[in-house]
Amino acid sequence: MSQPNNPLHGIKLEQIISDLQAHYGWEYMGYKINIRCFTQDPSVKSSLKFLRRTPWARTKVENMYLEYLKKNVK
């Protein structure tokens, strides 16, 4: 099934976290979304583990990524 109108289709969660971290940094990400995997000893691995188990947090991260795409990708 193709999802041409879904900008997240085909993008892995690891790529989303890596792109956000490279652009914003952990400190800003922790400020915008106050979760421990961003504020205390942050890493991509700990973030993946938490976000895969926590749908509400994953939704917030995906929304942050969509905002990032709107502002930075033409």
mmCIF file of C-alpha atoms in Angstrom:
data_model
loop_
_atom_site.group_PDB
_atom_site.id
_atom_site.type_symbol
_atom_site.label_atom_id
_atom_site.label_comp_id
_atom_site.label_asym_id
_atom_site.label_seq_id
_atom_site.Cartn_x
_atom_site.Cartn_y
_atom_site.Cartn_z
ATOM 1 C CA MET A 1 0.000 0.000 0.000
ATOM 2 C CA SER A 2 1.337 3.371 -1.000
ATOM 3 C CA GLN A 3 0.783 6.440 1.164
ATOM 4 C CA PRO A 4 1.652 9.396 -1.070
ATOM 5 C CA ASN A 5 0.119 11.981 1.294
ATOM 6 C CA ASN A 6 1.875 10.735 4.423
ATOM 7 C CA PRO A 7 5.229 12.528 4.855
ATOM 8 C CA LEU A 8 6.310 9.983 7.494
ATOM 9 C CA HIS A 9 5.780 6.986 5.204
ATOM 10 C CA GLY A 10 9.024 5.094 4.734
ATOM 11 C CA ILE A 11 10.942 7.059 7.377
ATOM 12 C CA LYS A 12 12.179 5.018 10.315
ATOM 13 C CA LEU A 13 11.892 6.293 13.871
ATOM 14 C CA GLU A 14 15.674 6.151 14.184
ATOM 15 C CA GLN A 15 16.003 8.538 11.223
ATOM 16 C CA ILE A 16 13.448 10.923 12.752
ATOM 17 C CA ILE A 17 15.324 11.046 16.061
ATOM 18 C CA SER A 18 18.697 11.426 14.350
ATOM 19 C CA ASP A 19 17.489 14.269 12.128
ATOM 20 C CA LEU A 20 15.878 16.123 15.029
ATOM 21 C CA GLN A 21 18.929 15.657 17.238
ATOM 22 C CA ALA A 22 21.279 16.886 14.523
ATOM 23 C CA HIS A 23 19.141 19.952 13.842
ATOM 24 C CA TYR A 24 17.894 20.908 17.326
ATOM 25 C CA GLY A 25 20.099 19.005 19.784
ATOM 26 C CA TRP A 26 19.024 17.030 22.829
ATOM 27 C CA GLU A 27 18.611 20.080 25.068
ATOM 28 C CA TYR A 28 16.025 21.750 22.841
ATOM 29 C CA MET A 29 14.243 18.457 22.187
ATOM 30 C CA GLY A 30 14.004 17.905 25.947
ATOM 31 C CA TYR A 31 12.653 21.425 26.378
ATOM 32 C CA LYS A 32 9.950 20.942 23.733
ATOM 33 C CA ILE A 33 9.064 17.383 24.756
ATOM 34 C CA ASN A 34 9.886 16.825 28.417
ATOM 35 C CA ILE A 35 10.754 13.142 28.476
ATOM 36 C CA ARG A 36 13.704 11.587 30.291
ATOM 37 C CA CYS A 37 15.224 9.976 27.206
ATOM 38 C CA PHE A 38 15.838 13.530 25.906
ATOM 39 C CA THR A 39 16.779 15.226 29.181
ATOM 40 C CA GLN A 40 18.847 12.723 31.186
ATOM 41 C CA ASP A 41 21.767 10.976 29.491
ATOM 42 C CA PRO A 42 20.129 11.146 26.041
ATOM 43 C CA SER A 43 20.937 8.744 23.239
ATOM 44 C CA VAL A 44 19.275 7.489 20.093
ATOM 45 C CA LYS A 45 19.123 3.967 21.570
ATOM 46 C CA SER A 46 17.332 5.020 24.777
ATOM 47 C CA SER A 47 14.980 7.241 22.794
ATOM 48 C CA LEU A 48 14.069 4.418 20.424
ATOM 49 C CA LYS A 49 13.396 2.058 23.306
ATOM 50 C CA PHE A 50 11.119 4.547 25.081
ATOM 51 C CA LEU A 51 9.284 5.854 22.015
ATOM 52 C CA ARG A 52 8.505 2.379 20.698
ATOM 53 C CA ARG A 53 6.739 1.589 23.991
ATOM 54 C CA THR A 54 5.033 4.960 24.488
ATOM 55 C CA PRO A 55 2.565 5.990 21.772
ATOM 56 C CA TRP A 56 1.786 9.466 23.171
ATOM 57 C CA ALA A 57 5.477 10.400 23.230
ATOM 58 C CA ARG A 58 6.068 8.980 19.761
ATOM 59 C CA THR A 59 3.180 11.089 18.442
ATOM 60 C CA LYS A 60 4.759 14.225 19.925
ATOM 61 C CA VAL A 61 8.123 13.408 18.338
ATOM 62 C CA GLU A 62 6.498 12.700 14.971
ATOM 63 C CA ASN A 63 4.627 16.019 15.158
ATOM 64 C CA MET A 64 7.872 17.813 15.993
ATOM 65 C CA TYR A 65 9.458 16.156 12.949
ATOM 66 C CA LEU A 66 6.574 17.259 10.712
ATOM 67 C CA GLU A 67 7.062 20.847 11.908
ATOM 68 C CA TYR A 68 10.783 20.492 11.207
ATOM 69 C CA LEU A 69 10.015 19.301 7.671
ATOM 70 C CA LYS A 70 7.642 22.203 7.038
ATOM 71 C CA LYS A 71 10.241 24.758 8.107
ATOM 72 C CA ASN A 72 13.365 23.211 6.598
ATOM 73 C CA VAL A 73 12.495 21.185 3.516
ATOM 74 C CA LYS A 74 11.271 22.926 0.409
#
